[in-house]
Coordinates of N, CA and C in Angstrom, one line a residue:
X259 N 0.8 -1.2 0.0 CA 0.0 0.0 0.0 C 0.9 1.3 0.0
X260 N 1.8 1.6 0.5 CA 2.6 2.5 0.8 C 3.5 2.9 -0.7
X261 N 3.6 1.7 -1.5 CA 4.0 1.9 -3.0 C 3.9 2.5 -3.5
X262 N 2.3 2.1 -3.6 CA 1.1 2.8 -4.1 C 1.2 4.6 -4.0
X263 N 1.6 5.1 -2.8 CA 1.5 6.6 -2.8 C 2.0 7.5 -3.6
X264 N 1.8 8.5 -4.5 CA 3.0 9.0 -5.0 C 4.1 9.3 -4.2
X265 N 4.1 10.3 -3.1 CA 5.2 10.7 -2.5 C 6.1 9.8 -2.3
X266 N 6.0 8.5 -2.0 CA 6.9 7.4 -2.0 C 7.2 7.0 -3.3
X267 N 6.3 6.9 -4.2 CA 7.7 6.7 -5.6 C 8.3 8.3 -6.0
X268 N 7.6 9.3 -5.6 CA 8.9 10.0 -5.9 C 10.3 10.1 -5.0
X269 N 9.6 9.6 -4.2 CA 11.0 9.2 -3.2 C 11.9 8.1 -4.0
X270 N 11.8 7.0 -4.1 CA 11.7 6.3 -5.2 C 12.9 6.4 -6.1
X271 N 12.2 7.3 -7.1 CA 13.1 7.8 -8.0 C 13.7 8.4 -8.0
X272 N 14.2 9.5 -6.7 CA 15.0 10.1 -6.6 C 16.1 9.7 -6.4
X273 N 15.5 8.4 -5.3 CA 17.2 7.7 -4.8 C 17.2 7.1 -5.9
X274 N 17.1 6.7 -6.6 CA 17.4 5.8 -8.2 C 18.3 6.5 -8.5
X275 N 17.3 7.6 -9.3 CA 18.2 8.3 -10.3 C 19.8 8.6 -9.7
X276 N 20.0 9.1 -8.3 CA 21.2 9.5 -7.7 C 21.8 8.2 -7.3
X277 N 21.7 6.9 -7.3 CA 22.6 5.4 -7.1 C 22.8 5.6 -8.8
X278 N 22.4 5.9 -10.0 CA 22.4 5.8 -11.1 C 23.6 6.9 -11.8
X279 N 23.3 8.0 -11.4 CA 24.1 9.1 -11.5 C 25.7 8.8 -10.9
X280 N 25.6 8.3 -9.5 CA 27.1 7.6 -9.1 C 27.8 6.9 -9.7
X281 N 26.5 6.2 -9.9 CA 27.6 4.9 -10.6 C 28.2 4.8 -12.5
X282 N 27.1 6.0 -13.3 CA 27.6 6.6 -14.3 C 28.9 7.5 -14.1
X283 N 29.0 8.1 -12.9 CA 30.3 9.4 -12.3 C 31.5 8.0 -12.2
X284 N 31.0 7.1 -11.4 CA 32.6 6.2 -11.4 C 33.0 5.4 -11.9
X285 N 32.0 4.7 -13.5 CA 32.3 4.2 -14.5 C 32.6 4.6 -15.8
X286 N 32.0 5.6 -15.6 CA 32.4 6.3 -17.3 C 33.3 7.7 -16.8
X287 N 34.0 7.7 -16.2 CA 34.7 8.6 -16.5 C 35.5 9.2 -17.9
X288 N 35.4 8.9 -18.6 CA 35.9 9.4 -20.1 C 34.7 10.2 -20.4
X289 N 35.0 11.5 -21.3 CA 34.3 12.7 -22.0 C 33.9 12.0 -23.0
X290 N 32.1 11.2 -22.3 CA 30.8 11.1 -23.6 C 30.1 11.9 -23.4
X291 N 29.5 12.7 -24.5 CA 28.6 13.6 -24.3 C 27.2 13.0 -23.9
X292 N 27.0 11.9 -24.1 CA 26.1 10.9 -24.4 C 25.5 10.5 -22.7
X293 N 26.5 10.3 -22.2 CA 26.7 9.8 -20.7 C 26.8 11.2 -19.6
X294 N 27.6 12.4 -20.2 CA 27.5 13.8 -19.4 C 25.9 13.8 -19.6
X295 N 25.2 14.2 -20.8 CA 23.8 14.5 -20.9 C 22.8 13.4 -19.6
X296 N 23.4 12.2 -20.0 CA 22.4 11.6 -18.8 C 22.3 11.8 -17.4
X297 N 23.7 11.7 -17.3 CA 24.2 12.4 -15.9 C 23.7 14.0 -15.2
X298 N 23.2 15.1 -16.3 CA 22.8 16.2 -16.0 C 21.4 15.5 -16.2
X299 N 20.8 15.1 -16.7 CA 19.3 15.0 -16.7 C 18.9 13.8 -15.2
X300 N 19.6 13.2 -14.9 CA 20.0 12.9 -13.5 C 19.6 13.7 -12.3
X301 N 20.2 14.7 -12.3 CA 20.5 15.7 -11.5 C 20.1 16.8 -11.4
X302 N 18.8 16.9 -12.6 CA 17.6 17.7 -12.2 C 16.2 17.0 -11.7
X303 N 16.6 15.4 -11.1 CA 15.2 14.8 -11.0 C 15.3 15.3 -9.3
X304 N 16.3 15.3 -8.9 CA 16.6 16.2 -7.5 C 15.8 17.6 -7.3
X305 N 15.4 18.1 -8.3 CA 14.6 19.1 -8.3 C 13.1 18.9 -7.5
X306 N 12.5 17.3 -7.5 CA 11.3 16.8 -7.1 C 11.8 16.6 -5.6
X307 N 12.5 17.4 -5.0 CA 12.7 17.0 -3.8 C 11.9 18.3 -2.9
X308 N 11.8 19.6 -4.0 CA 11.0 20.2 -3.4 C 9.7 19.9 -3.2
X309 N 9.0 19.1 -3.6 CA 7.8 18.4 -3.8 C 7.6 18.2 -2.4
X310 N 8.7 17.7 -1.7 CA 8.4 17.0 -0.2 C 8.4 18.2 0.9
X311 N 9.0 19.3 -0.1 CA 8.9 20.6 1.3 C 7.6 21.4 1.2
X312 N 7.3 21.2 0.2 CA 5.8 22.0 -0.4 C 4.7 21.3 0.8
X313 N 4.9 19.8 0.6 CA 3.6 18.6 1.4 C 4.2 18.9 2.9
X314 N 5.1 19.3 3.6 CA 5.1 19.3 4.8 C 5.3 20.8 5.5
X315 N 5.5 22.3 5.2 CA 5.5 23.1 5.0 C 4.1 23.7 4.9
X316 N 3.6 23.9 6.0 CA 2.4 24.7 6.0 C 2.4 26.3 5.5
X317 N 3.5 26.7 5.6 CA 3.7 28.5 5.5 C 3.6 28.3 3.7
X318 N 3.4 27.0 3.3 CA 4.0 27.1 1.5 C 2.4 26.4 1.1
X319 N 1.5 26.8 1.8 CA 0.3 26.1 1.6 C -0.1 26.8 -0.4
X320 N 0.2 27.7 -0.3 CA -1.0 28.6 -1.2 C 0.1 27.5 -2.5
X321 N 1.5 28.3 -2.7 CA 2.8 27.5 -3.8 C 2.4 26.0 -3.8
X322 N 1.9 25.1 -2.7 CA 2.0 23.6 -3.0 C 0.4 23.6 -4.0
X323 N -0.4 24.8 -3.7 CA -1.5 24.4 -4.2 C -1.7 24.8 -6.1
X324 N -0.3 25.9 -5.8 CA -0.2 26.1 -7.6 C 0.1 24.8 -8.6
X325 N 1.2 24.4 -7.6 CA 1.7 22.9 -7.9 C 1.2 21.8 -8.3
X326 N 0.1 21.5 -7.1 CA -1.0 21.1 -7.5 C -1.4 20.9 -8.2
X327 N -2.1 22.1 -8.8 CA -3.4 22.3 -10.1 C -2.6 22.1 -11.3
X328 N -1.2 22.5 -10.8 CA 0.2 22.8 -12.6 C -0.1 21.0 -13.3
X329 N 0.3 20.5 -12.0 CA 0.0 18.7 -12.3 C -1.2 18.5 -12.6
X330 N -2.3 19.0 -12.2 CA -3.4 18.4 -12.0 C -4.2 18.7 -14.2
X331 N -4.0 19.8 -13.8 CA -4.0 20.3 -15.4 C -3.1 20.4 -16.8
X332 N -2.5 19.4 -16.3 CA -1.0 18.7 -17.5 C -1.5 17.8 -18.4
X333 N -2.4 17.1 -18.1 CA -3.3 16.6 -19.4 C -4.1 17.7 -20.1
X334 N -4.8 18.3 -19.4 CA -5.6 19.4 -20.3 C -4.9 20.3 -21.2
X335 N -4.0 21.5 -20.1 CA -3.0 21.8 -21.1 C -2.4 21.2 -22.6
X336 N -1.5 20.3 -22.3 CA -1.4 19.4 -23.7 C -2.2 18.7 -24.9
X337 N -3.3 18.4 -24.1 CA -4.2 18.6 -25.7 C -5.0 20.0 -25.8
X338 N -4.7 21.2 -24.9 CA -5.2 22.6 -25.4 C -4.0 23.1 -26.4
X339 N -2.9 22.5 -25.7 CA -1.6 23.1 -27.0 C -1.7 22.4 -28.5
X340 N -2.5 20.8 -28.2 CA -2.3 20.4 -29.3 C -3.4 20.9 -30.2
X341 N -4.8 21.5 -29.6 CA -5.4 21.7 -30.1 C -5.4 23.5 -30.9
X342 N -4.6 24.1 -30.1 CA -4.3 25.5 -30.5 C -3.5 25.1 -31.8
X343 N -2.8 24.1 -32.0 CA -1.3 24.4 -33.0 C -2.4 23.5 -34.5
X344 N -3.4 22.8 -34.2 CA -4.2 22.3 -35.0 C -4.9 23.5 -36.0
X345 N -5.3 24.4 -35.3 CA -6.2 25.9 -35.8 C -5.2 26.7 -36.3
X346 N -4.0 26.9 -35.6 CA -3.4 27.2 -36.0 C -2.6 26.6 -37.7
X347 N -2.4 25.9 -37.9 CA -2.2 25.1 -38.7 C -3.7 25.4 -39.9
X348 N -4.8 25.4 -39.5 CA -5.5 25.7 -40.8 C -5.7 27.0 -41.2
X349 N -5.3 27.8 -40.5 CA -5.2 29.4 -40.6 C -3.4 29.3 -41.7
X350 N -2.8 28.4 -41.2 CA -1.5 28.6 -41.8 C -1.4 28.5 -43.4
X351 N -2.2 26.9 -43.8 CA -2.6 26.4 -44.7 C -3.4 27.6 -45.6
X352 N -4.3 28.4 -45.1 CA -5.1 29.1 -45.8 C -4.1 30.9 -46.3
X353 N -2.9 30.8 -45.2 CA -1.9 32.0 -45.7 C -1.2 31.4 -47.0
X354 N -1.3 30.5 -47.0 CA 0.0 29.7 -47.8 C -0.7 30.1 -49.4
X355 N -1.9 29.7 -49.1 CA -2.8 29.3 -50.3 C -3.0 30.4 -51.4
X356 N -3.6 31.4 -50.3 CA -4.1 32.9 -50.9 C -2.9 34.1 -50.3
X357 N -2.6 34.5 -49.1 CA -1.8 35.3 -49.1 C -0.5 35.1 -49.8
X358 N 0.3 34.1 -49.4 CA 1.4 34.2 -49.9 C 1.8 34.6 -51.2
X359 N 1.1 34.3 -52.3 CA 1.6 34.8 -53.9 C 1.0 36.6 -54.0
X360 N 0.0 36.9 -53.0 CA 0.0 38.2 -52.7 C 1.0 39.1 -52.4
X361 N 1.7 38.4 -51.3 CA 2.6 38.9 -50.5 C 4.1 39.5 -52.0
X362 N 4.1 38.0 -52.3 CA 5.0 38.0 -53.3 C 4.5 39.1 -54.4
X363 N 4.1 39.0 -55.3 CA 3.2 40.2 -56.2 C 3.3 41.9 -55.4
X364 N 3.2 41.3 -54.3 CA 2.9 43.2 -53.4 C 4.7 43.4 -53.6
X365 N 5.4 42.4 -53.2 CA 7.0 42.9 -53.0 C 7.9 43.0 -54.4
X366 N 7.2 42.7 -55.1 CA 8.0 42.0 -56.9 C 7.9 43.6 -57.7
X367 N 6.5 44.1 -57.2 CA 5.7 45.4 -58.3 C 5.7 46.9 -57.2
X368 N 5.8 46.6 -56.2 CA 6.0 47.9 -55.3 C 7.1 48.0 -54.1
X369 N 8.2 46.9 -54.2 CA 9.2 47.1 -53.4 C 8.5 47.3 -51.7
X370 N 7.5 46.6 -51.5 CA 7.1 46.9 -49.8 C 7.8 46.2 -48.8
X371 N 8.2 45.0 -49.1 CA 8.9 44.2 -48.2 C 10.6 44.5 -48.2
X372 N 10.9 45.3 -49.2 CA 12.6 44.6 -49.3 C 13.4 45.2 -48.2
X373 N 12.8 45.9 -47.2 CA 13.7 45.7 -46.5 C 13.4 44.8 -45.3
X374 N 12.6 43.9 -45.4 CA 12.3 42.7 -44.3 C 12.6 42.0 -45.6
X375 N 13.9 40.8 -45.8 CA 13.1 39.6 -45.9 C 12.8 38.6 -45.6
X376 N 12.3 38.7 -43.9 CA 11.7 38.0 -43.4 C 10.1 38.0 -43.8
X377 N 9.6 38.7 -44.1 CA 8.3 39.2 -43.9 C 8.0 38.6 -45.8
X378 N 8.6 38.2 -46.4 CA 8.4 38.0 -48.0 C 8.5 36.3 -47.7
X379 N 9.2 35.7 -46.6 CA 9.0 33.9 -47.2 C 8.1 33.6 -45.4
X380 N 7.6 34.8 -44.7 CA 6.8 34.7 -43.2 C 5.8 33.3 -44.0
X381 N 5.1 33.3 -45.1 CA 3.7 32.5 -45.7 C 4.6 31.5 -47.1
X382 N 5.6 30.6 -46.9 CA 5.9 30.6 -47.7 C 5.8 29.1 -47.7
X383 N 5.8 29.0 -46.2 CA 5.1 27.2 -45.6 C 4.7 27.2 -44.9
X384 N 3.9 25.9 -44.7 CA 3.2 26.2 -43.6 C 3.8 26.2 -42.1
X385 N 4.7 25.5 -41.9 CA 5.4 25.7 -40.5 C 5.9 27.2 -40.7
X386 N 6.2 28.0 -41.7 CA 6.5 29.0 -41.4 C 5.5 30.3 -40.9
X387 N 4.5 29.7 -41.8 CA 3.0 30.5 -41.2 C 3.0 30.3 -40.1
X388 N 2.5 29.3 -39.7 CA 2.5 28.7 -38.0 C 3.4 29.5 -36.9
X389 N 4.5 29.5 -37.6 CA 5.5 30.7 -36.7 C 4.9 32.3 -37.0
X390 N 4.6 32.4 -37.8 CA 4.5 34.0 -38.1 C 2.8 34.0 -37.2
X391 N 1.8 33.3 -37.1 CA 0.8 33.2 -36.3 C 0.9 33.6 -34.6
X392 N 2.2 32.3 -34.4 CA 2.6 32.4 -33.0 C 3.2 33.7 -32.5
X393 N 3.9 34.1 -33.7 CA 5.2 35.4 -32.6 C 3.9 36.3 -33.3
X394 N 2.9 36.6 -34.2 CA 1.9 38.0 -34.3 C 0.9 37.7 -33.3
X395 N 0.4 36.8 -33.5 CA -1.3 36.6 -32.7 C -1.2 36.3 -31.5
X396 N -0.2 35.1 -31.3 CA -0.1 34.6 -29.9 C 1.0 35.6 -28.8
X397 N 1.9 35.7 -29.4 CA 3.2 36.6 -28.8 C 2.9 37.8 -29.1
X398 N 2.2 38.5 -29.7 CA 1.7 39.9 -30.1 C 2.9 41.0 -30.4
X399 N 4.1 40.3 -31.2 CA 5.0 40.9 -32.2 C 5.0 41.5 -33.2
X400 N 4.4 42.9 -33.3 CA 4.6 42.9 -35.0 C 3.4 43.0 -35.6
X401 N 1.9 42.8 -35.5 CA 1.1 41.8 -36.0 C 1.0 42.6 -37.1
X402 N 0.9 43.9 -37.1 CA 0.3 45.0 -38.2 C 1.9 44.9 -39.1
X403 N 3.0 44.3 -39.3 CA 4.0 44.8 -40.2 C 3.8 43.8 -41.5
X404 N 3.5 42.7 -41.2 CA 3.4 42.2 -42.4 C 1.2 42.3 -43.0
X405 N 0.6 42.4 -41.8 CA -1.0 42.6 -42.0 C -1.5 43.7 -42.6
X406 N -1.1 44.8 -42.0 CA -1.5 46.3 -42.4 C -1.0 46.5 -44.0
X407 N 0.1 46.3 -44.6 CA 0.8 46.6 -45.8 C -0.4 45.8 -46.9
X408 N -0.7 44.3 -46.5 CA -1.6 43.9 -47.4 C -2.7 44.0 -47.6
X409 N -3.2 43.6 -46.3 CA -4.9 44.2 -46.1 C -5.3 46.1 -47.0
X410 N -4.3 46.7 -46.4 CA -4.6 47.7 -47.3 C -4.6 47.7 -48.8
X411 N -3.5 47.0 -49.7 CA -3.5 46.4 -51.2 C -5.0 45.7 -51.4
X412 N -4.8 44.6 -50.5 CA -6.0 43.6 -50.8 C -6.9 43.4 -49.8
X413 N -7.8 44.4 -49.6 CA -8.8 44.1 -48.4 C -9.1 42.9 -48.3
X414 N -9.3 41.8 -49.0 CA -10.1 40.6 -49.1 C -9.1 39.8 -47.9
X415 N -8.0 39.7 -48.4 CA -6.9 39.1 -47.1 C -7.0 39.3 -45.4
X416 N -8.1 40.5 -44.9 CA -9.0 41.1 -43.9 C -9.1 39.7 -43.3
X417 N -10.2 38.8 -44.1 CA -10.9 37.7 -43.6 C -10.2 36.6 -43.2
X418 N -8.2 36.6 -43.9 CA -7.4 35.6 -42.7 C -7.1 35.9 -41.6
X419 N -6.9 37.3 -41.8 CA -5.6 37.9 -41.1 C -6.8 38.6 -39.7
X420 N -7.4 38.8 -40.0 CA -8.5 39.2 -38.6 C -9.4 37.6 -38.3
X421 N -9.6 36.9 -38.9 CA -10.0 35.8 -38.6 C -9.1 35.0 -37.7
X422 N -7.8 34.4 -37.9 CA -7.1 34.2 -37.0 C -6.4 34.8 -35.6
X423 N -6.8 36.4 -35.7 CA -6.5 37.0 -34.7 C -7.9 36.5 -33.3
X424 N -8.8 36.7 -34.3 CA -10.3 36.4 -33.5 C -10.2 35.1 -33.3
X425 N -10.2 34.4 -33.8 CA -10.4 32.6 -33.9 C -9.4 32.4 -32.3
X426 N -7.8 32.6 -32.5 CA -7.0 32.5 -31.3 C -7.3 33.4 -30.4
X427 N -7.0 34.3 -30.4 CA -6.9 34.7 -28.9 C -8.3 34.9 -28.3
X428 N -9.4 35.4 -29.2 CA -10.7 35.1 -28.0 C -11.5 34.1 -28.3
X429 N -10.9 33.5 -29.2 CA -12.1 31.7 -28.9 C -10.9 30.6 -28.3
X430 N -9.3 30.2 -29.1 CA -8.7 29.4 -28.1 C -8.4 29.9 -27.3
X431 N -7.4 30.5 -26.7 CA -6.8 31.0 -25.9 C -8.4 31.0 -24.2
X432 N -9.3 31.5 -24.9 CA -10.3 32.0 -23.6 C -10.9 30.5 -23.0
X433 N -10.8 29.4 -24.2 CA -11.5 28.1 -24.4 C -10.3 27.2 -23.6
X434 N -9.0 27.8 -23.8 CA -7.5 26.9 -22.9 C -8.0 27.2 -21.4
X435 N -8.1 28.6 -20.9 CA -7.7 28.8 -19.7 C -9.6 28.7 -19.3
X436 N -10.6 28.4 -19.5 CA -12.0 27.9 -19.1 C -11.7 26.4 -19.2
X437 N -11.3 25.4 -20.2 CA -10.9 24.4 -19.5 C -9.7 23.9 -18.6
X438 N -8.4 24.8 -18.3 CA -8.0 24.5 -17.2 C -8.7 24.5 -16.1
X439 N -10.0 25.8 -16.0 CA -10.4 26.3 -14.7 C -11.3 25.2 -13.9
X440 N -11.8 24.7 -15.2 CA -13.0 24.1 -15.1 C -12.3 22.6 -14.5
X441 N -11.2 21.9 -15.1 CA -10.3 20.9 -14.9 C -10.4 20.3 -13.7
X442 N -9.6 21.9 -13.0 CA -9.0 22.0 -11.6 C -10.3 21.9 -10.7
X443 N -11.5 22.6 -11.2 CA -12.3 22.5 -10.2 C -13.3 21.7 -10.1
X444 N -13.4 20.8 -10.9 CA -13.6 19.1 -11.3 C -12.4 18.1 -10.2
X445 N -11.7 18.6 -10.1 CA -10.5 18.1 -9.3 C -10.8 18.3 -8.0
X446 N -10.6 19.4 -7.6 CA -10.7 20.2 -6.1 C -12.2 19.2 -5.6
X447 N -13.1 19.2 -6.3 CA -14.4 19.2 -5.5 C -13.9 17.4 -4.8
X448 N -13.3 16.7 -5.9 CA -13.1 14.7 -5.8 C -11.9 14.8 -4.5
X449 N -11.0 16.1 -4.3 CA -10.2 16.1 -3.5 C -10.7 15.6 -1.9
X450 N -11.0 14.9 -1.4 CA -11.7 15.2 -0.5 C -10.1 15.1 0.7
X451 N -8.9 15.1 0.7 CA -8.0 15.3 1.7 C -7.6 16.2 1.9
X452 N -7.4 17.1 0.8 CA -7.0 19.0 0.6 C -8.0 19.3 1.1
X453 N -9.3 18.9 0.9 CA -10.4 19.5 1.5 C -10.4 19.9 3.3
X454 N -10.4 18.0 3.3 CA -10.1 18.3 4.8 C -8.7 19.3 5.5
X455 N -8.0 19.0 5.3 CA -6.9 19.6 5.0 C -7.5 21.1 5.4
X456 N -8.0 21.8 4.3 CA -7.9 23.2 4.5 C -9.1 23.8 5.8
X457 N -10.3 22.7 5.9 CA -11.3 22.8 6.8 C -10.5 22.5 8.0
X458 N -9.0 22.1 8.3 CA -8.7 21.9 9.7 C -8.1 23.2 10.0
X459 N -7.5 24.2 8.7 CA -6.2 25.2 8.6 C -7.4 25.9 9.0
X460 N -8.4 26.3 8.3 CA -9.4 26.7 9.1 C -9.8 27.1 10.4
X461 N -10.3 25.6 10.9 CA -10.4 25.8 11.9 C -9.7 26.3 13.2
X462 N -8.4 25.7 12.8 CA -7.1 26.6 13.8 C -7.0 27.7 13.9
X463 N -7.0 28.5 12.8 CA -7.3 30.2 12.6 C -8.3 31.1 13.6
X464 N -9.9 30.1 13.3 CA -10.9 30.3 14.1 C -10.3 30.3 15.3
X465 N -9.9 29.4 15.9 CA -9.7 28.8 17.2 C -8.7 30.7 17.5
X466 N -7.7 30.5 16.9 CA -6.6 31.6 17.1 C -7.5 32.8 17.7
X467 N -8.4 33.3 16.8 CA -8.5 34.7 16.7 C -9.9 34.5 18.0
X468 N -10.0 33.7 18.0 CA -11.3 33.5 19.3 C -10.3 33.5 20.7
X469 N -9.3 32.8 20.7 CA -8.2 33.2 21.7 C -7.9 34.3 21.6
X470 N -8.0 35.1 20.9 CA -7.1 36.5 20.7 C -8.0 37.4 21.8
X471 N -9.6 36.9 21.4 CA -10.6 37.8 21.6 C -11.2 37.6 23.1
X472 N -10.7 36.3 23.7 CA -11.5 36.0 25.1 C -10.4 36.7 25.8
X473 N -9.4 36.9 25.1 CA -8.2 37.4 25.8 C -8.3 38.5 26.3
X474 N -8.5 39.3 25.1 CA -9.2 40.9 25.3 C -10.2 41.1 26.6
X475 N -11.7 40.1 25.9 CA -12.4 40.4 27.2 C -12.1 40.1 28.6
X476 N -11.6 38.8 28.6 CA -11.3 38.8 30.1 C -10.1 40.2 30.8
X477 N -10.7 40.9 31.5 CA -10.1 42.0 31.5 C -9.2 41.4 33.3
X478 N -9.8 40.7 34.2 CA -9.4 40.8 35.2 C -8.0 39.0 34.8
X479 N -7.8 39.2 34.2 CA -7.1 37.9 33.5 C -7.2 36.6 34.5
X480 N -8.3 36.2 34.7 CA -8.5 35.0 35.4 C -8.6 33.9 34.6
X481 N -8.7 33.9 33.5 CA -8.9 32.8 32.3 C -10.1 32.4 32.1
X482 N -11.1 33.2 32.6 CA -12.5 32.7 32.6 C -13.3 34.0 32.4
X483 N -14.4 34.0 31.2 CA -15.2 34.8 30.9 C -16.2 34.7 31.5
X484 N -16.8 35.9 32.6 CA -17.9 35.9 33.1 C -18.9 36.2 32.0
X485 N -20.0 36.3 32.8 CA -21.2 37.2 31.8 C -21.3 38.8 31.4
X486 N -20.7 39.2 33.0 CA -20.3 40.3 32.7 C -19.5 41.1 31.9
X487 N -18.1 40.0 31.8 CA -17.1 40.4 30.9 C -17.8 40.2 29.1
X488 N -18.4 39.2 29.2 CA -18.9 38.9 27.9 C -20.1 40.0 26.8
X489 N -20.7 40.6 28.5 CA -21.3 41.2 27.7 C -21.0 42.7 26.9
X490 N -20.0 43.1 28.0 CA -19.1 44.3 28.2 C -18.5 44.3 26.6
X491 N -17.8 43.2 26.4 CA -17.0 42.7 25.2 C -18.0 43.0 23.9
X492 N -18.6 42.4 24.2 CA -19.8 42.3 22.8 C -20.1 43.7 22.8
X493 N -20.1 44.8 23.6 CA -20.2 46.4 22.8 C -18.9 46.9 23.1
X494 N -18.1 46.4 23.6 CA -16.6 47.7 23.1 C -15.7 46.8 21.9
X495 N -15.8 45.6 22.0 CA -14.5 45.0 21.3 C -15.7 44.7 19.3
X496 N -14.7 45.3 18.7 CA -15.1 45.7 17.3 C -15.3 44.3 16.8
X497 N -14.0 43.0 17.2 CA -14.4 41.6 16.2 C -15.4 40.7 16.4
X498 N -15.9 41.0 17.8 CA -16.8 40.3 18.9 C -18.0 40.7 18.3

């Protein structure tokens, strides 16, 4: 049963990887790049050691709980990236098709591009679209240097070039971070140990500041609240 827990296989793997890492350090000593690389990828699984100060570390409650959700929403993420670079990809496909020999024609007959020639082969494939998508729409670089020059020539080009602005960032991009939210809090509700968990942190707090406050009233400090004291409290003391 104890296998079973994560925190014990990441314990686990950490002593692994570092009995693994030694025993690569005092057999291969000869310069393989092959065996250095393993050995550094080794010795960032030591990184999961914070993992164990996050879970015992109350002061780090809120950081274990970013952690948390970062894990908890690692599936979703990845098919939200896979699914962004999909859309993205048919927006790319559709620059290739119709913008690109525009682009070309605009730089061949009016010299607009030549001093970018980045901006003359940006639609020239589709992974290159795909990049010119990313660093304009998603990274918000530039969008108007290669958009503005043609949309003005050829209004009609409007309907890629504002269509994938719209398409990404307010339908995926709003559609990624509403299914993370939703993910995590699909998550949180099945949590039932964090739950408890925070209904105890809770309650300690209560308990605290109700200590803070019998403290106040009791004015003659006998450790005991009369009625008189109580009632006295309940109109001078502001949290009471």
């Amino acid at each position: 049963q104890t296998l079973k827990e994560v925190a014990t296989q990441v314990d686990i793997l950490i002593i692994g990887c570092g009995l693994a890492e030694k025993a690569l350090s005092l057999f291969w000593v000869q310069q393989d790049n092959a065996i250095t690389s393993l050995v550094r990828v080794l010795r960032l699984v030591r990184i999961f050691r914070i993992t164990r100060l996050l879970q015992r570390t109350k002061a780090l409650r809120e950081l274990s709980k970013l952690v948390s959700m970062m894990a908890t929403c690692l599936k979703a993420l990845v098919w939200s990236f896979i699914f962004c670079f999909v859309i993205m990809t048919v927006w790319a496909m559709l620059m290739v098709e119709f913008v690109h020999p525009l682009i070309q024609e605009l730089n061949d007959k009016h010299g607009t591009f030549e001093g970018c020639p980045q901006c003359t082969r940006a639609t020239s494939s589709v992974m290159s679209a795909n990049l010119l998508l990313f660093k304009t729409v998603i990274a918000g670089d530039s969008w108007g240097e290669i958009a503005v020059p043609v949309i003005e020539r050829y209004p009609m080009t409007a309907i890629v070039f504002m269509g994938s602005l719209l398409t990404l960032v307010f339908g995926v991009l709003n559609l990624i971070v509403a299914v993370v939210v939703d993910t995590f809090a699909e998550y949180r509700q099945r949590d039932v140990i964090h739950l408890a968990e925070d209904l105890e942190v809770d309650l300690a707090n209560d308990q605290k500041i109700l200590q803070r406050m019998f403290e106040r009233i009791d004015e003659d400090g006998s450790g005991l609240v009369s009625y008189e004291e109580l009632v006295e409290g309940a109109r001078k003391d502001p949290e009471f």
